[in-house]
CSV table of C-alpha atoms and ligand atoms in Angstrom, one decimal:
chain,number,residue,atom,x,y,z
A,675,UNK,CA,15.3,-15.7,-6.2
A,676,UNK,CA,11.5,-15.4,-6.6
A,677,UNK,CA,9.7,-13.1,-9.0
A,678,UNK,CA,6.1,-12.2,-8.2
A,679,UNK,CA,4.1,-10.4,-10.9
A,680,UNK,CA,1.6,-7.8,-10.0
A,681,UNK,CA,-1.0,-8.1,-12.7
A,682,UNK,CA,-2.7,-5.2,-13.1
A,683,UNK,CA,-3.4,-4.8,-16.8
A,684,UNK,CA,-1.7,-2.4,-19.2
A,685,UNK,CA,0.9,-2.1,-15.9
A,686,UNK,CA,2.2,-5.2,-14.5
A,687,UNK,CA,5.5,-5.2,-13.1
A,688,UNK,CA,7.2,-7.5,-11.6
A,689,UNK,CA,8.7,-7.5,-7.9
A,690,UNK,CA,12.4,-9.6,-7.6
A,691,UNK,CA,12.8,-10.8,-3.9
A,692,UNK,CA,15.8,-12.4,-2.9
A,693,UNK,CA,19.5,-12.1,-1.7
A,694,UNK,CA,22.4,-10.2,-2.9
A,695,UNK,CA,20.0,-9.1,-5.8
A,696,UNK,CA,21.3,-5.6,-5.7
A,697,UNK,CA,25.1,-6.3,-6.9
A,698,UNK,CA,23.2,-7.8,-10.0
A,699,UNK,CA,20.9,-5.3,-10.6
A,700,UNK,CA,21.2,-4.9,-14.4
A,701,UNK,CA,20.0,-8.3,-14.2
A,702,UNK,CA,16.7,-8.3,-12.5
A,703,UNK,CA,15.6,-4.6,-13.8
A,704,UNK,CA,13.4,-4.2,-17.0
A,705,UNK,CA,15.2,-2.3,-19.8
A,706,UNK,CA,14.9,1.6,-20.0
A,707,UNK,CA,16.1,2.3,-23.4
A,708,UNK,CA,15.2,5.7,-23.8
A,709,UNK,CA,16.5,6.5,-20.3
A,710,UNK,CA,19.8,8.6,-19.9
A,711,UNK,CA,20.1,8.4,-15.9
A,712,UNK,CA,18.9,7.0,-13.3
A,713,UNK,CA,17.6,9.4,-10.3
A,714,UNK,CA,18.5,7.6,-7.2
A,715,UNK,CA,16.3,9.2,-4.2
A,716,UNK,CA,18.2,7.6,-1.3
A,717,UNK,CA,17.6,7.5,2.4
A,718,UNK,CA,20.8,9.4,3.6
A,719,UNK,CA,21.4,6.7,6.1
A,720,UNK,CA,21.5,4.3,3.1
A,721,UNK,CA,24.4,6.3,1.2
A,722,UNK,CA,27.1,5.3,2.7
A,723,UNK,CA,26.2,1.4,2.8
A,724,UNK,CA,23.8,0.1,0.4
A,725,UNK,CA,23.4,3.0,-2.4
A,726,UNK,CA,27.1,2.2,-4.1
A,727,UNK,CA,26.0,-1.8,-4.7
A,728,UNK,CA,23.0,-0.5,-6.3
A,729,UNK,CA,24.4,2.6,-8.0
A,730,UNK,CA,27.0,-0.4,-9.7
A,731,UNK,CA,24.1,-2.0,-10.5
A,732,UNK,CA,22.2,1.0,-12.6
A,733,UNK,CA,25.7,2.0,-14.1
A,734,UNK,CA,26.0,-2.0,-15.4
A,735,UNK,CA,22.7,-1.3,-16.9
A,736,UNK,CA,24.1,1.5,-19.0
A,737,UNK,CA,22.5,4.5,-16.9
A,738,UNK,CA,24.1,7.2,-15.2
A,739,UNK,CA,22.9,7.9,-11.6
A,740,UNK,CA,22.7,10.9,-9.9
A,741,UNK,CA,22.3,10.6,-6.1
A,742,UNK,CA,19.5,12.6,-4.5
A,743,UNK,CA,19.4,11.9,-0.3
A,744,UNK,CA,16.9,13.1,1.8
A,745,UNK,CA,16.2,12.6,5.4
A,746,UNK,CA,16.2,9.2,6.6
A,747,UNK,CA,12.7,8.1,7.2
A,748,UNK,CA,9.0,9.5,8.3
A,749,UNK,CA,11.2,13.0,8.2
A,750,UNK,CA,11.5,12.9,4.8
A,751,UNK,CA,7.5,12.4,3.5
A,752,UNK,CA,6.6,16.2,3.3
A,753,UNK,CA,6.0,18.2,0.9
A,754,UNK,CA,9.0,20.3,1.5
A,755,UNK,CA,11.4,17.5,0.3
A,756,UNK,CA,9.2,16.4,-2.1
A,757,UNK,CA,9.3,20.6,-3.8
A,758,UNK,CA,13.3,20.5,-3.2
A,759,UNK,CA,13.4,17.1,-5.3
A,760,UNK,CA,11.0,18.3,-8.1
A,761,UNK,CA,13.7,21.4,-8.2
A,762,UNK,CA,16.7,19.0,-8.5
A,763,UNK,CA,15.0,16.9,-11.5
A,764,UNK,CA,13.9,20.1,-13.1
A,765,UNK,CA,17.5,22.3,-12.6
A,766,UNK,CA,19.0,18.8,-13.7
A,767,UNK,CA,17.1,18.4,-17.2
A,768,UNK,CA,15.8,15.2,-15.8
A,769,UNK,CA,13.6,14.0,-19.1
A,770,UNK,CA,10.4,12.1,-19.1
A,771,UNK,CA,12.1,8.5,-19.8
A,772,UNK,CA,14.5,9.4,-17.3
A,773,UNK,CA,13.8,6.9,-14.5
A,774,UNK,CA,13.3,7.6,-10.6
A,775,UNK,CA,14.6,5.0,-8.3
A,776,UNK,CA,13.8,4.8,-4.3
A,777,UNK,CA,16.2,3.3,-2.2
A,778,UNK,CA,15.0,3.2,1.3
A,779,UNK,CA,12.0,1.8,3.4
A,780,UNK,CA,8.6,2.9,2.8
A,781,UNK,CA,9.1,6.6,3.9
A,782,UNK,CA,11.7,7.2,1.1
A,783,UNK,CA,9.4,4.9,-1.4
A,784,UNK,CA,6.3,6.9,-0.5
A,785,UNK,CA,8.0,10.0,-1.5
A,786,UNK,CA,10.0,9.2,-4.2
A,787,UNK,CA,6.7,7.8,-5.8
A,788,UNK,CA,5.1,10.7,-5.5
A,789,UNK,CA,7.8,12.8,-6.9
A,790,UNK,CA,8.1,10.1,-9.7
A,791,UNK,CA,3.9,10.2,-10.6
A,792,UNK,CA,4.1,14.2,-10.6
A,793,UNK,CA,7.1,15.1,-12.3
A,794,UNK,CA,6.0,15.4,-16.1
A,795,UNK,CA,3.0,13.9,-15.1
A,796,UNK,CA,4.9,10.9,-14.6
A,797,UNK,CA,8.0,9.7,-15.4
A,798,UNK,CA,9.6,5.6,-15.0
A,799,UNK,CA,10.0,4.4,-11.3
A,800,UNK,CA,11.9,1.7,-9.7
A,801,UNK,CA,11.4,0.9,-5.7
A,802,UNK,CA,14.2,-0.8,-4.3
A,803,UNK,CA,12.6,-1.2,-0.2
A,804,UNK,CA,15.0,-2.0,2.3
A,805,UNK,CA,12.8,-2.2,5.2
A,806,UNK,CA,10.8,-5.1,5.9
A,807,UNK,CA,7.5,-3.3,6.1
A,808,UNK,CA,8.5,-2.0,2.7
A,809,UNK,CA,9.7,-5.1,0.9
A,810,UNK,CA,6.3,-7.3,2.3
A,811,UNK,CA,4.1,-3.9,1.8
A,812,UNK,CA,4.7,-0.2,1.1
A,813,UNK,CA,6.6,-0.8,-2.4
A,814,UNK,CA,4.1,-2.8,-4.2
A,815,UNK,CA,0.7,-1.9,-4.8
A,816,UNK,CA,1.6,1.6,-6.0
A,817,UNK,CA,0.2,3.9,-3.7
A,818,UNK,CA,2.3,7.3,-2.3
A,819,UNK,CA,2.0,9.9,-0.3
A,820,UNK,CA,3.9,12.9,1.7
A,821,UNK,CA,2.0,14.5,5.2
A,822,UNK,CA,0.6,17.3,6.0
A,823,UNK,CA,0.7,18.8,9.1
A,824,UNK,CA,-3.0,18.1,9.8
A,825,UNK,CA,-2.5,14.5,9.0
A,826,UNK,CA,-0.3,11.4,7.6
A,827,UNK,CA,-0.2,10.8,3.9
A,828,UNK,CA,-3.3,13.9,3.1
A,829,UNK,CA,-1.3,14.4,-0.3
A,830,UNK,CA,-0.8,11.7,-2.7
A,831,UNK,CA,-1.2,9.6,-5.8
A,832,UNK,CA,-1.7,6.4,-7.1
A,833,UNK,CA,1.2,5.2,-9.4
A,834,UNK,CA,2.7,2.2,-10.1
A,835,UNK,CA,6.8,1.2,-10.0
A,836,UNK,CA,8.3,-0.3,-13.3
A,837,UNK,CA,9.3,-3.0,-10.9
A,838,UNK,CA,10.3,-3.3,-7.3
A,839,UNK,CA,13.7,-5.0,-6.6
A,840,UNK,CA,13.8,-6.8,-2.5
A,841,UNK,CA,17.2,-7.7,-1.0
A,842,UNK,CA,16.7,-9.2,1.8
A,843,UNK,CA,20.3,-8.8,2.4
A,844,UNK,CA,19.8,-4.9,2.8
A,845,UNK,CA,17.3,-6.3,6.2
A,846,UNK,CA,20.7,-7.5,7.8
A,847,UNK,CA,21.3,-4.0,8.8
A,848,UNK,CA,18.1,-3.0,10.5
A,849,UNK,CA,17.9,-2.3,13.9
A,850,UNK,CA,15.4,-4.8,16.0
A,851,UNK,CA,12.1,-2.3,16.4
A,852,UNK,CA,12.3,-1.3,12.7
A,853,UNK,CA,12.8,-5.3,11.4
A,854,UNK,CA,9.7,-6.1,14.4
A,855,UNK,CA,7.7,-3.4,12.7
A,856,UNK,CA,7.4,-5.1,9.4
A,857,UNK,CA,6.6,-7.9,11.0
A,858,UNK,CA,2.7,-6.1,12.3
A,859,UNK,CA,2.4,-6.3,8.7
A,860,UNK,CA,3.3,-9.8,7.6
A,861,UNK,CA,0.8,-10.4,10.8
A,862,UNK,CA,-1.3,-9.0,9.0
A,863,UNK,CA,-0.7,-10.9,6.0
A,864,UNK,CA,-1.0,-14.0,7.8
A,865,UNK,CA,-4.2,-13.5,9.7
A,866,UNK,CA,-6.5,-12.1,6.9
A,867,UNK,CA,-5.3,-13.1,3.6
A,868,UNK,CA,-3.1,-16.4,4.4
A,869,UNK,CA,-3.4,-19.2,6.4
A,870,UNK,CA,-0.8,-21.1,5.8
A,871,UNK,CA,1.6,-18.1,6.6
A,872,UNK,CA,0.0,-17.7,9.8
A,873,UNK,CA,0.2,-21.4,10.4
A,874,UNK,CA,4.1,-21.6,9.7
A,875,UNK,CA,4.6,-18.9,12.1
A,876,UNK,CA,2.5,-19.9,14.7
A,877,UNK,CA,5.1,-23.1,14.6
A,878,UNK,CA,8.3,-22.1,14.1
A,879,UNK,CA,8.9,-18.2,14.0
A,880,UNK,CA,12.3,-18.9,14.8
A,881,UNK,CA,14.2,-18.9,10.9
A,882,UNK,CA,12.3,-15.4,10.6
A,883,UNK,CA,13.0,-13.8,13.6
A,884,UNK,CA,16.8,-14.7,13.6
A,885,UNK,CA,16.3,-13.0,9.6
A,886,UNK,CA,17.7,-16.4,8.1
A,887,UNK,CA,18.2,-15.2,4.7
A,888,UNK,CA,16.4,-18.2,2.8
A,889,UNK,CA,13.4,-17.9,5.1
A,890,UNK,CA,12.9,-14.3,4.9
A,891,UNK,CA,13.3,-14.5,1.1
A,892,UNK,CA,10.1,-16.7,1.4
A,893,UNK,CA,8.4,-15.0,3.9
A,894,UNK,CA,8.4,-11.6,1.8
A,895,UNK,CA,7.4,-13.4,-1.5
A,896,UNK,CA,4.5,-14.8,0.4
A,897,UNK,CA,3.3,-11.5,1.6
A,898,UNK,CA,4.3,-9.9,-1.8
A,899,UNK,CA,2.1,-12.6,-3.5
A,900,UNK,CA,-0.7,-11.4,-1.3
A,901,UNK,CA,-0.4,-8.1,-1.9
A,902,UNK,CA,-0.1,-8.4,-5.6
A,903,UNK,CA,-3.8,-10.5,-5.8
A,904,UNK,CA,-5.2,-8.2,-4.0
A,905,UNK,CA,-4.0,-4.9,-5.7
A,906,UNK,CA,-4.8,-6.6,-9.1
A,907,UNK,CA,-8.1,-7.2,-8.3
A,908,UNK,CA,-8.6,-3.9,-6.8
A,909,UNK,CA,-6.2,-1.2,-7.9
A,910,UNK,CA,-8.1,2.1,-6.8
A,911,UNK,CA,-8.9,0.9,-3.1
A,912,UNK,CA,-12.8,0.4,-3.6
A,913,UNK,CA,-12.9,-3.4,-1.9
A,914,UNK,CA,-10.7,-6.1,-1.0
A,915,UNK,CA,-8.0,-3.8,-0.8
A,916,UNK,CA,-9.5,-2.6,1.7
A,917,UNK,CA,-8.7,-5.6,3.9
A,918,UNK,CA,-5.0,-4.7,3.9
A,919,UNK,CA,-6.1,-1.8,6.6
A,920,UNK,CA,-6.9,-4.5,9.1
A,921,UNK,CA,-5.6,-3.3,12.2
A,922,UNK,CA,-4.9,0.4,10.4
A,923,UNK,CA,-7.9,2.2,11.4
A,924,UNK,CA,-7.2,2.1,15.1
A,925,UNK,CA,-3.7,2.0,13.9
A,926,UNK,CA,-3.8,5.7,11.9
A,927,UNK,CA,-5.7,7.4,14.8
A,928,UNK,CA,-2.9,6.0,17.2
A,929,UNK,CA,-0.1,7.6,14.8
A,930,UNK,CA,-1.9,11.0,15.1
A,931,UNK,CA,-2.1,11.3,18.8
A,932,UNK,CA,0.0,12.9,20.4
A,933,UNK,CA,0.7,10.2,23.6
A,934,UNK,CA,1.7,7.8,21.5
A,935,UNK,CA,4.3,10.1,19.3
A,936,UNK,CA,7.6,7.9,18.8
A,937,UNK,CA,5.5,4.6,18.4
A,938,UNK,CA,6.2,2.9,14.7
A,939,UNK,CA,4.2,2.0,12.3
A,940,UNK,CA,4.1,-1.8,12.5
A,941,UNK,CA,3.5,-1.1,17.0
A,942,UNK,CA,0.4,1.3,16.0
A,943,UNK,CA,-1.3,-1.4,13.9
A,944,UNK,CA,0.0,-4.6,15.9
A,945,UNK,CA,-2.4,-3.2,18.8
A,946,UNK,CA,-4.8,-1.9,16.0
A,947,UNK,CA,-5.3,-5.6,15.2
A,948,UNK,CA,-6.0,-6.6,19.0
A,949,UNK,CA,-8.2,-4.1,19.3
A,950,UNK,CA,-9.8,-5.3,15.9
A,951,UNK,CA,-10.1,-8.9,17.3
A,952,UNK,CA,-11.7,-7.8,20.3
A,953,UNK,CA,-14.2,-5.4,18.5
A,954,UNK,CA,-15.0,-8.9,16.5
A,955,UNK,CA,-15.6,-11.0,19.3
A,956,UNK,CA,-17.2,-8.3,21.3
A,957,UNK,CA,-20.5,-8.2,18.6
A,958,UNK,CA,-20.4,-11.8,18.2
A,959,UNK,CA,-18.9,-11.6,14.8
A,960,UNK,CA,-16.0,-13.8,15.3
A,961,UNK,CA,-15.9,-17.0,17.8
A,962,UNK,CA,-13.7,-16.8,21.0
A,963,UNK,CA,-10.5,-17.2,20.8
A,964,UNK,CA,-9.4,-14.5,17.8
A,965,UNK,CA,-8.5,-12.4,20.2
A,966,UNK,CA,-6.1,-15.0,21.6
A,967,UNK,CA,-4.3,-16.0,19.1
A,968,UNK,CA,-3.4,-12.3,17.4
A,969,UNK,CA,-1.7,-12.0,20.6
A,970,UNK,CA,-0.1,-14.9,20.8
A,971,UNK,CA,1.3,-14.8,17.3
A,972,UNK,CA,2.0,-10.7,17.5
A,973,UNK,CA,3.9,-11.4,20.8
A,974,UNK,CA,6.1,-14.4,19.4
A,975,UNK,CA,6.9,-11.9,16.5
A,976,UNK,CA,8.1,-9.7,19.6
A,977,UNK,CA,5.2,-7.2,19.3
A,978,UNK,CA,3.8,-5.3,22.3
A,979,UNK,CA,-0.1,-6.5,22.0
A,980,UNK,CA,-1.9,-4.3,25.0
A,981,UNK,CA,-1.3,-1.0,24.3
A,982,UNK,CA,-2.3,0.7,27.0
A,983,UNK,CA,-3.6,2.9,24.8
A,984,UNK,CA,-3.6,6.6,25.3
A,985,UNK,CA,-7.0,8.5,27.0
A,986,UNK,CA,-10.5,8.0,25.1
A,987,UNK,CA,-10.8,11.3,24.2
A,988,UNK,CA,-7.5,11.7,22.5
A,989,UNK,CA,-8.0,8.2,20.2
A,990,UNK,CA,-11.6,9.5,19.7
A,991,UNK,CA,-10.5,13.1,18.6
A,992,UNK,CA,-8.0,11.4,16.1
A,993,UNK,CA,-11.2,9.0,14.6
A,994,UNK,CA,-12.5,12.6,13.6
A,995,UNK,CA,-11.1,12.6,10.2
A,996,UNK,CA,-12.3,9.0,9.0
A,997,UNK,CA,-16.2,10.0,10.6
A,998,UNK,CA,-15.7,13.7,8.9
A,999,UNK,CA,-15.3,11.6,5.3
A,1000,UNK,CA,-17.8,8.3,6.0
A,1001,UNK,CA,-20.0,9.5,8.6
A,1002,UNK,CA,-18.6,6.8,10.7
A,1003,UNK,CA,-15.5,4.9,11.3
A,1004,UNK,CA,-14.9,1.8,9.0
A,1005,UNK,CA,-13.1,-1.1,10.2
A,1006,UNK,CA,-11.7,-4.2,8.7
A,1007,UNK,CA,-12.8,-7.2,11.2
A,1008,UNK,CA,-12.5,-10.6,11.0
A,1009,UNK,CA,-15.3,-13.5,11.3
A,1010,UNK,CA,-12.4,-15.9,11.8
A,1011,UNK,CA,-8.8,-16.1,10.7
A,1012,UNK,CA,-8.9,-15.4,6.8
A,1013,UNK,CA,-12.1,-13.7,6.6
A,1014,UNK,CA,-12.0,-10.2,6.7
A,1015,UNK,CA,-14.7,-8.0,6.4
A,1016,UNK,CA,-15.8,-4.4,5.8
A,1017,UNK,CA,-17.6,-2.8,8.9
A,1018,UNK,CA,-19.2,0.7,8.9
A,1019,UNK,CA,-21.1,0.9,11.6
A,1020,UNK,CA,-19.0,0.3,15.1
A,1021,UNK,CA,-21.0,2.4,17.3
A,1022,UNK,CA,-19.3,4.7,19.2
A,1023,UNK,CA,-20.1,3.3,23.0
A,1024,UNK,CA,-18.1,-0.2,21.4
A,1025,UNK,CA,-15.2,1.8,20.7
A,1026,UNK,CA,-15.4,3.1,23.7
A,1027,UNK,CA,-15.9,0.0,25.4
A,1028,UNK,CA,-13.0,-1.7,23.8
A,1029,UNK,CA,-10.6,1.3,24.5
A,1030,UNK,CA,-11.2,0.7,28.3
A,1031,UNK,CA,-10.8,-2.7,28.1
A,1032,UNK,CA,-7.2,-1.8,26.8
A,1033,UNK,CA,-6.1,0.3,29.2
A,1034,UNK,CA,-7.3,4.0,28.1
A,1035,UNK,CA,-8.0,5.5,30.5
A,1036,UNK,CA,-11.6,7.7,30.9
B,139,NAD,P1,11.0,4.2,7.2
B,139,NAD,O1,11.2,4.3,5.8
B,139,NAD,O2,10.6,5.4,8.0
B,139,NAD,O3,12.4,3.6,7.8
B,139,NAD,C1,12.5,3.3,9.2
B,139,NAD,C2,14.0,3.5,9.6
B,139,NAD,O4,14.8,2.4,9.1
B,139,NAD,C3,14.6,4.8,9.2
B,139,NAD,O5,15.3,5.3,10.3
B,139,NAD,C4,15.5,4.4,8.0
B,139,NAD,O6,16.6,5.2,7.9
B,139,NAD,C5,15.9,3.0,8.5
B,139,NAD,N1,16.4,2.1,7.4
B,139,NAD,C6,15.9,1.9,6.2
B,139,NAD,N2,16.5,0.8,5.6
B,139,NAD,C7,17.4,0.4,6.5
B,139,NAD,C8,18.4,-0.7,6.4
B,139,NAD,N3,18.4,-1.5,5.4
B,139,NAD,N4,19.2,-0.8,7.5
B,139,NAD,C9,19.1,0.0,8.6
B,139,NAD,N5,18.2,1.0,8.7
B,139,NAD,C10,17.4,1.2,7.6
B,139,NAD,O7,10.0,3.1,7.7
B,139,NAD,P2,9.2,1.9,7.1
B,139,NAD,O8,8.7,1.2,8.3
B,139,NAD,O9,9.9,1.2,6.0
B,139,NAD,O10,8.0,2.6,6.4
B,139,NAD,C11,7.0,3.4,7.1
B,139,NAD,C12,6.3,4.3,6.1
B,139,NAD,O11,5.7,3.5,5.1
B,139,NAD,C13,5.2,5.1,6.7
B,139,NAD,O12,5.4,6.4,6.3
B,139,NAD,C14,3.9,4.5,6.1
B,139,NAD,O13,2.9,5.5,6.0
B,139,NAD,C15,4.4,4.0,4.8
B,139,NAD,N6,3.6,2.9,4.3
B,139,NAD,C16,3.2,3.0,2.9
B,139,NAD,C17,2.5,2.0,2.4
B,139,NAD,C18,2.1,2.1,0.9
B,139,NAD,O14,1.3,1.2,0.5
B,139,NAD,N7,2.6,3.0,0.2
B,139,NAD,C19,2.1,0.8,3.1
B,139,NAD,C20,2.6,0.8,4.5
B,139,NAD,C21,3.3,1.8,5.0
């Protein structure tokens, strides 16, 4: 078991990664003393298999739990569900020390944080992620959301979790494309923020891929570690925060066209970060050979690396939003392997350029 503390001051937390954590949850939870229940928002898919270890768990630690499932993943992050939940806390007499806990991947977290930052104004949160793009990512930095039907994640709030609890146990049980998904983001991890990550991948990515227990308890500290420096030193997403969106700006746009529909997450920003690479290399900013080895390491992970991506016109329609709010579109690129950097003015013939090269076609 490792515990990784996010430091951000007046609200640090901490985040328990390790295996078969959940049957000893009273354990590795903080104390709630004023609390009465527990809230348990719960991916239905979850309900059957993971929620009654946990729900053990929150009764040990003298709380009584009331199950609240929604729809198992993206389905579930509107505001819709999020209205229906606030109704259920409210027609339940949920109180303000009451606490909220989100048991799924980073859908179910994304919405249950919301609905835990806005009920009362807030009330106590616990985020028990049971994907691997949630336990390495989406649970820890505090950040949630619900879509809109103009756009992904328009409506939310920053607020963070009491403390996050990862059983990498619960990854056991995920099929292959979600469990590859999480890995675009340890990827990500490992090519902007931690060397020696990427390096022990680029060697062996065997342990990991065949979700050896002991290795993917380290690999999700690791990334949790990162995530938890660079949260604390920016909470509010004004600057090195903003280097956990490498690969995400080509990433979001991909998510919002239509061509592409059915792709997950972690696929959108694998080729986000291969078109990154080449954007890098194409102005001379990084030396050649970045955008080799992101596709080497993506495709050991089992990651698809070339797209091809959907018509210009479409992934330049979907940029509209991020050049409506900045006048341009911001990317995260690297000068080498751990050095990201801010970049607001791609011009628009580069993007183009690079799109082609990738298999959009004109
Ligand atoms: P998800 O929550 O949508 O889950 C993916 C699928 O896995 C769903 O079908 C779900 O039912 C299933 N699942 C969950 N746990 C399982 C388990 N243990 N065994 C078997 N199946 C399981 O997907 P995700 O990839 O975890 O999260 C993606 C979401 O996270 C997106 O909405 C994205 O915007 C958000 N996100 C948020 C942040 C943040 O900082 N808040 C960061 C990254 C991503």
């Amino acid at each position: 078991m490792v515990r990784v503390t996010v430091p951000i001051p007046e609200r640090a937390y901490d985040v328990v990664v390790g295996h078969g954590l959940l049957e000893d949850a009273a354990r590795y939870l903080p104390e709630f003393p004023k609390a009465d229940r527990a809230f348990a928002i719960v991916d239905r898919g979850l309900v059957d298999r993971v929620f009654g270890t946990l729900a053990a768990g929150l009764a040990e630690a003298g709380l009584d739990v009331v199950l609240l499932p929604v729809p198992s993943g993206e389905e579930a992050k509107t505001l819709q569900v999020s209205e229906t939940l606030l109704h259920q806390l409210a027609t339940q007499e949920a109180h303000r020390n009451d606490v909220v806990v989100a048991l799924g991947g980073g859908s179910t977290g994304d919405l249950a944080g919301f609905v835990a930052s806005t009920y009362m104004r807030g009330v106590p949160f616990v985020q028990v992620p049971t994907t691997l793009l949630a336990q390495v990512d989406a649970s820890v930095g505090g950040k949630t959301a619900v879509n809109l039907p103009e756009g992904k994640n328009l409506v939310g709030t920053f607020y963070q979790p009491r403390a996050v609890l990862a059983d990498v146990e619960a990854l056991a049980t995920l099929d292959e494309r979600d469990f590859r998904s999480g890995l675009a983001e340890v990827a990500k991890y490992a090519l902007t923020l931690d060397l020696a990550l990427l390096e022990l991948l680029e060697s062996d990515p065997g342990p990991v891929l065949t979700r050896d227990p002991a290795a993917l308890e380290s690999l999700v500290a690791r990334c949790v570690s990162a995530k938890a420096r660079t949260v604390a030193s920016d909470e509010l997403d004004a600057g090195p925060r903003l280097f956990l969106n490498y690969g995400h700006t080509l990433g979001h746009a991909l998510e919002r066209v239509e061509a592409f529909a059915g792709r997950t997450h972690g696929e959108a920003i694998a080729i986000g970060m291969v078109f990154a690479a080449r954007l890098a290399e194409r102005r001379g900013m990084a030396a050649p050979g970045l955008v080799g080895r992101t596709t080497r390491l993506l495709s050991s992970l089992g990651l698809e690396v070339d797209g091809p991506l959907p018509a210009v016109d479409e992934v330049t329609a979907a940029f509209r939003m991020d050049k409506k709010f900045r006048g341009g579109v911001r990317f995260v690129l690297l000068r080498a392997v751990g050095e990201p950097v801010v970049v607001d003015d791609v011009a628009d013939g580069e993007l183009r350029t690079t799109m082609l090269e990738m298999g959009a076609t004109a």
